[in-house]
Short mmCIF file of C-alpha atoms and ligand atoms in Angstrom, two decimals:
data_model
loop_
_atom_site.label_atom_id
_atom_site.label_comp_id
_atom_site.label_asym_id
_atom_site.label_seq_id
_atom_site.Cartn_x
_atom_site.Cartn_y
_atom_site.Cartn_z
CA UNK G 185 0.05 0.06 -0.02
CA UNK G 186 1.17 3.52 -0.73
CA UNK G 187 2.49 5.62 2.14
CA UNK G 188 -0.02 8.25 2.66
CA UNK G 189 1.11 11.25 4.71
CA UNK G 190 -1.67 13.56 5.77
CA UNK G 191 -0.54 15.97 3.13
CA UNK G 192 -0.52 13.37 0.45
CA UNK G 193 -3.93 12.36 1.56
CA UNK G 194 -5.30 15.85 1.10
CA UNK G 195 -3.70 16.14 -2.31
CA UNK G 196 -5.09 12.81 -3.56
CA UNK G 197 -8.65 13.80 -2.45
CA UNK G 198 -8.29 17.11 -4.19
CA UNK G 199 -7.08 15.48 -7.39
CA UNK G 200 -9.96 12.80 -7.27
CA UNK G 201 -12.60 15.54 -6.63
CA UNK G 202 -11.34 17.76 -9.50
CA UNK G 203 -10.80 14.56 -11.72
CA UNK G 204 -14.57 13.68 -11.43
CA UNK G 205 -15.29 17.21 -12.88
CA UNK G 206 -12.68 16.81 -15.58
CA UNK G 207 -14.25 13.66 -16.78
CA UNK G 208 -17.60 15.28 -17.15
CA UNK G 209 -16.10 18.26 -19.16
CA UNK G 210 -14.05 15.95 -21.27
CA UNK G 211 -17.42 14.28 -22.33
CA UNK G 212 -18.70 17.78 -23.39
CA UNK G 213 -15.51 18.42 -25.32
CA UNK G 214 -16.04 15.32 -27.34
CA UNK G 215 -19.44 16.75 -28.27
CA UNK G 216 -18.19 20.05 -29.25
CA UNK G 217 -15.51 18.79 -31.73
CA UNK G 218 -18.06 19.12 -34.52
CA UNK G 219 -19.10 22.57 -33.74
CA UNK G 220 -17.75 25.52 -35.84
CA UNK G 221 -16.15 27.30 -32.85
CA UNK G 222 -14.67 24.17 -31.48
CA UNK G 223 -14.31 23.51 -27.79
CA UNK G 224 -11.37 26.03 -27.08
CA UNK G 225 -13.34 28.43 -24.89
CA UNK G 226 -15.07 25.70 -23.07
CA UNK G 227 -11.57 23.97 -22.35
CA UNK G 228 -10.19 27.16 -21.01
CA UNK G 229 -13.27 27.43 -18.64
CA UNK G 230 -12.98 24.00 -17.61
CA UNK G 231 -9.14 24.33 -16.93
CA UNK G 232 -9.84 27.28 -14.62
CA UNK G 233 -12.76 25.58 -12.91
CA UNK G 234 -10.56 22.49 -12.21
CA UNK G 235 -8.00 24.89 -10.84
CA UNK G 236 -10.50 26.63 -8.59
CA UNK G 237 -11.67 23.18 -7.09
CA UNK G 238 -8.02 22.25 -6.40
CA UNK G 239 -7.04 25.51 -4.74
CA UNK G 240 -10.23 25.41 -2.70
CA UNK G 241 -9.69 21.84 -1.51
CA UNK G 242 -5.96 22.38 -0.80
CA UNK G 243 -6.32 25.55 1.01
CA UNK G 244 -9.41 24.31 3.05
CA UNK G 245 -7.11 21.50 4.47
CA UNK G 246 -3.90 23.56 4.68
CA UNK G 247 -5.18 27.18 4.97
CA UNK G 248 -1.82 28.87 5.22
CA UNK G 249 0.02 27.34 2.34
CA UNK G 250 0.72 29.38 -0.68
CA UNK G 251 -0.27 27.59 -4.04
CA UNK G 252 1.56 28.19 -7.22
CA UNK G 253 -0.71 27.18 -10.16
CA UNK G 254 -0.54 27.63 -13.83
CA UNK G 255 -3.56 29.81 -14.43
CA UNK G 256 -3.78 31.64 -11.18
CA UNK G 257 -0.09 32.31 -10.52
CA UNK G 258 1.00 32.62 -7.00
CA UNK G 259 -1.92 32.51 -4.43
CA UNK G 260 -0.12 33.88 -1.36
CA UNK G 261 -0.41 32.35 2.14
CA UNK G 262 1.40 32.97 5.45
CA UNK G 263 3.16 29.70 5.73
CA UNK G 264 6.56 30.45 4.10
CA UNK G 265 7.87 26.90 4.64
CA UNK G 266 5.38 25.12 2.45
CA UNK G 267 4.20 25.57 -1.14
CA UNK G 268 1.82 23.61 -3.38
CA UNK G 269 2.79 23.52 -7.07
CA UNK G 270 -0.37 22.72 -9.27
CA UNK G 271 -1.27 21.94 -12.83
CA UNK G 272 -5.03 21.56 -13.10
CA UNK G 273 -4.68 20.23 -16.64
CA UNK G 274 -1.56 18.85 -18.03
CA UNK G 275 -2.16 17.71 -21.60
CA UNK G 276 -4.53 20.66 -22.53
CA UNK G 277 -4.05 19.99 -26.33
CA UNK G 278 -5.05 16.32 -25.90
CA UNK G 279 -8.02 17.33 -23.88
CA UNK G 280 -9.09 19.98 -26.48
CA UNK G 281 -8.88 17.27 -29.21
CA UNK G 282 -10.71 14.71 -27.43
CA UNK G 283 -7.65 12.53 -26.75
CA UNK G 284 -7.94 10.77 -23.37
CA UNK G 285 -4.36 11.33 -22.17
CA UNK G 286 -4.04 14.19 -19.51
CA UNK G 287 -3.53 14.61 -15.90
CA UNK G 288 -3.86 16.68 -12.74
CA UNK G 289 -0.42 17.30 -11.17
CA UNK G 290 0.12 18.43 -7.54
CA UNK G 291 3.45 18.72 -5.83
CA UNK G 292 4.21 19.98 -2.31
CA UNK G 293 7.44 21.63 -1.21
CA UNK G 294 8.65 21.89 2.36
CA UNK G 295 11.50 24.20 3.02
CA UNK G 296 12.27 24.32 -0.79
CA UNK G 297 12.30 20.47 -1.08
CA UNK G 298 9.75 18.31 -2.93
CA UNK G 299 8.24 16.16 -0.35
CA UNK G 300 4.94 14.80 -1.92
CA UNK G 301 3.59 14.44 -5.33
CA UNK G 302 0.34 13.38 -7.03
CA UNK G 303 -0.28 12.80 -10.87
CA UNK G 304 -3.87 11.58 -11.46
CA UNK G 305 -5.25 10.48 -14.92
CA UNK G 306 -8.96 10.72 -14.29
CA UNK G 307 -9.89 8.88 -17.48
CA UNK G 308 -7.72 5.59 -16.67
CA UNK G 309 -8.12 6.30 -12.97
CA UNK G 310 -4.25 5.99 -12.63
CA UNK G 311 -3.23 7.60 -9.44
CA UNK G 312 0.58 8.11 -9.12
CA UNK G 313 1.67 9.28 -5.73
CA UNK G 314 5.14 9.68 -4.22
CA UNK G 315 6.31 10.82 -0.77
CA UNK G 316 9.96 11.66 0.04
CA UNK G 317 11.76 8.61 1.26
CA UNK G 318 8.65 6.36 1.15
CA UNK G 319 8.71 5.58 -2.49
CA UNK G 320 6.35 6.00 -5.57
CA UNK G 321 3.19 4.16 -6.29
CA UNK G 322 0.72 3.62 -9.10
CA UNK G 323 -2.51 3.08 -7.12
CA UNK G 324 -1.31 0.15 -4.90
CA UNK G 325 1.78 -0.89 -6.70
CA UNK G 326 5.21 0.25 -5.72
CA UNK G 327 7.13 1.80 -8.73
CA UNK G 328 10.59 1.26 -9.88
CA UNK G 329 12.22 2.60 -13.01
CA UNK G 330 13.01 0.14 -15.79
CA UNK G 331 16.19 -1.72 -15.54
CA UNK G 332 17.23 -1.58 -19.26
CA UNK G 333 20.98 -0.49 -19.56
CA UNK G 334 21.71 0.09 -23.27
CA UNK G 335 20.55 2.94 -25.68
CA UNK G 336 19.63 0.14 -28.14
CA UNK G 337 16.74 -0.91 -25.92
CA UNK G 338 15.68 2.55 -24.67
CA UNK G 339 12.21 3.87 -25.30
CA UNK G 340 12.10 7.64 -24.65
CA UNK G 341 9.36 10.20 -24.31
CA UNK G 342 9.88 13.86 -25.27
CA UNK G 343 8.01 17.02 -25.78
CA UNK G 344 8.18 18.42 -29.25
CA UNK G 345 8.42 22.37 -29.16
CA UNK G 346 5.65 24.10 -31.10
CA UNK G 347 4.57 27.67 -32.42
CA UNK G 348 5.23 30.07 -29.84
CA UNK G 349 7.38 27.82 -27.67
CA UNK G 350 10.99 28.33 -28.09
CA UNK G 351 13.07 30.42 -30.58
CA UNK G 352 14.06 29.06 -34.01
CA UNK G 353 17.50 28.31 -32.61
CA UNK G 354 15.91 26.18 -29.83
CA UNK G 355 13.84 24.33 -32.39
CA UNK G 356 17.08 23.62 -34.25
CA UNK G 357 18.57 22.31 -30.99
CA UNK G 358 15.76 20.03 -30.45
CA UNK G 359 15.81 18.53 -34.03
CA UNK G 360 19.57 17.88 -33.45
CA UNK G 361 18.76 16.03 -30.29
CA UNK G 362 15.95 14.13 -31.77
CA UNK G 363 18.26 13.09 -34.66
CA UNK G 364 20.81 11.92 -32.11
CA UNK G 365 18.18 9.95 -30.24
CA UNK G 366 16.42 8.59 -33.42
CA UNK G 367 19.82 7.25 -34.60
CA UNK G 368 20.64 5.50 -31.36
CA UNK G 369 17.46 4.03 -29.90
CA UNK G 370 14.38 1.90 -30.94
CA UNK G 371 11.65 4.44 -30.37
CA UNK G 372 10.54 7.91 -29.12
CA UNK G 373 7.05 8.82 -28.10
CA UNK G 374 5.29 12.38 -27.83
CA UNK G 375 2.13 11.82 -25.87
CA UNK G 376 1.64 15.38 -24.79
CA UNK G 377 1.58 15.43 -21.00
CA UNK G 378 4.87 16.18 -19.32
CA UNK G 379 3.47 15.17 -15.89
CA UNK G 380 2.39 11.63 -17.23
CA UNK G 381 5.66 11.28 -19.24
CA UNK G 382 7.45 11.51 -15.99
CA UNK G 383 5.13 9.26 -14.10
CA UNK G 384 5.42 6.62 -16.90
CA UNK G 385 9.25 6.83 -16.52
CA UNK G 386 8.78 6.12 -12.80
CA UNK G 387 6.53 3.13 -13.75
CA UNK G 388 9.08 1.84 -16.00
CA UNK G 389 6.94 2.17 -19.18
CA UNK G 390 9.27 4.62 -20.62
CA UNK G 391 13.08 4.29 -20.13
CA UNK G 392 13.60 8.11 -20.38
CA UNK G 393 12.05 11.60 -20.94
CA UNK G 394 13.59 14.79 -22.03
CA UNK G 395 12.21 18.16 -22.68
CA UNK G 396 13.06 21.94 -22.67
CA UNK G 397 11.30 25.04 -21.49
CA UNK G 398 8.79 23.30 -19.12
CA UNK G 399 7.25 25.04 -16.05
CA UNK G 400 7.60 24.02 -12.49
CA UNK G 401 3.83 22.75 -12.28
CA UNK G 402 4.63 20.45 -15.34
CA UNK G 403 7.53 18.75 -13.68
CA UNK G 404 7.44 19.18 -9.88
CA UNK G 405 5.33 16.13 -8.91
CA UNK G 406 6.98 13.99 -11.61
CA UNK G 407 10.50 14.73 -10.56
CA UNK G 408 9.93 13.43 -7.04
CA UNK G 409 7.99 10.44 -8.59
CA UNK G 410 11.01 9.36 -10.68
CA UNK G 411 13.41 9.87 -7.86
CA UNK G 412 11.35 7.87 -5.37
CA UNK G 413 11.23 5.10 -8.14
CA UNK G 414 15.16 5.06 -8.01
CA UNK G 415 15.52 7.03 -11.24
CA UNK G 416 17.85 10.00 -11.88
CA UNK G 417 16.62 13.50 -12.78
CA UNK G 418 18.68 16.50 -13.85
CA UNK G 419 18.45 19.36 -16.26
CA UNK G 420 20.00 19.04 -19.63
CA UNK G 421 23.37 20.28 -18.28
CA UNK G 422 23.46 17.47 -15.68
CA UNK G 423 22.75 19.99 -13.08
CA UNK G 424 19.75 20.65 -10.64
CA UNK G 425 18.19 23.61 -12.18
CA UNK G 426 15.22 21.73 -13.58
CA UNK G 427 12.56 24.04 -11.92
CA UNK G 428 14.44 27.26 -12.83
CA UNK G 429 15.43 26.30 -16.52
CA UNK G 430 12.51 24.03 -17.34
CA UNK G 431 14.88 21.60 -18.98
CA UNK G 432 14.84 18.06 -17.79
CA UNK G 433 16.16 14.72 -18.40
CA UNK G 434 14.83 11.69 -16.34
CA UNK G 435 16.05 8.05 -16.70
CA UNK G 436 17.50 5.09 -14.77
CA UNK G 437 21.08 5.37 -13.46
CA UNK G 438 22.46 3.46 -16.42
CA UNK G 439 20.80 5.43 -19.30
CA UNK G 440 20.85 8.81 -17.76
CA UNK G 441 24.65 9.43 -18.30
CA UNK G 442 24.47 8.03 -21.79
CA UNK G 443 21.61 10.13 -22.87
CA UNK G 444 22.94 13.18 -21.17
CA UNK G 445 26.07 12.86 -23.14
CA UNK G 446 24.30 12.32 -26.46
CA UNK G 447 21.87 15.30 -25.87
CA UNK G 448 24.71 17.54 -24.77
CA UNK G 449 26.69 16.88 -27.88
CA UNK G 450 23.74 17.11 -30.28
CA UNK G 451 22.31 20.27 -28.44
CA UNK G 452 25.48 22.26 -29.23
CA UNK G 453 24.50 23.78 -32.50
C1 LIG C 150 2.18 20.91 -21.67
C2 LIG C 150 2.39 19.48 -21.61
C3 LIG C 150 3.25 19.09 -22.90
C4 LIG C 150 4.52 19.81 -22.88
C5 LIG C 150 4.19 21.30 -22.92
C6 LIG C 150 3.46 21.66 -21.74
P1 LIG C 150 -0.11 21.98 -20.73
O1 LIG C 150 1.40 21.36 -20.46
O2 LIG C 150 3.08 19.09 -20.49
O3 LIG C 150 3.52 17.77 -22.89
O4 LIG C 150 5.19 19.51 -24.00
O5 LIG C 150 5.42 21.89 -23.05
O6 LIG C 150 3.23 23.02 -21.78
O7 LIG C 150 -0.03 23.28 -21.31
O8 LIG C 150 -0.96 20.95 -21.42
O9 LIG C 150 -0.58 22.08 -19.20
CA1 LIG C 151 1.32 21.57 -18.09
CA1 LIG C 152 -2.01 22.95 -17.73
#
């Protein structure tokens, strides 16, 4: 059974409650696909409504904790030693297109350290949880990153930059990296939710994940998840500035150094 600290308990109940609403909204999005205007406005309202439910639930149980959330920004609170980091809907483009691959991501920091994380896919009812020093779980199953050691066996996930995300030079850098990984591994996936990408690395489904330009709410819970599943997480220079730079590489201890070397060499334009 997963270790549920009181805070993790609060976070999972909030995710489940908000998830029920997201499922209902997702059903509506599927109906709106054929309308001329499409579901964009509806999705942005659904995103904000999910965020409101999460912030309300978290602040009801932990009134003093500040919450950093994608849409609302920083909601201040007097307790300076804690902070929730929330993405109410990670995988918005999938949601908008009726593709059932998205998640709610919630992390908790204590004294600047990630201590609890929840990533919840309400469609599959996959609840990923992690607590510092107590492991990572998918529902009741303890997670461990995959054991594959060689690039020739390594299935990676990544995020492809897009219009409005990254400069032309950054796009070139990504394509160089992609080329290097394409030439050295049997497969790459782009499923469109960084939070789930990291959770799936923790679950041993993917062997690795890398992406540039992410935000703290995309990766905070997933970083803890991978580390608690015995994986290695760094930025793309091999340092610890993932939350500041938004650049991230997650893998097991064998593949991480090999991929870092490959990506570093490819990323130098
Ligand atoms: C996005 C997803 C996607 C990643 C993007 C993120 P959003 O988050 O995590 O996989 O490639 O960079 O912005 O916008 O769906 O919350
Ligand atoms: Ca996101
Ligand atoms: Ca989002």
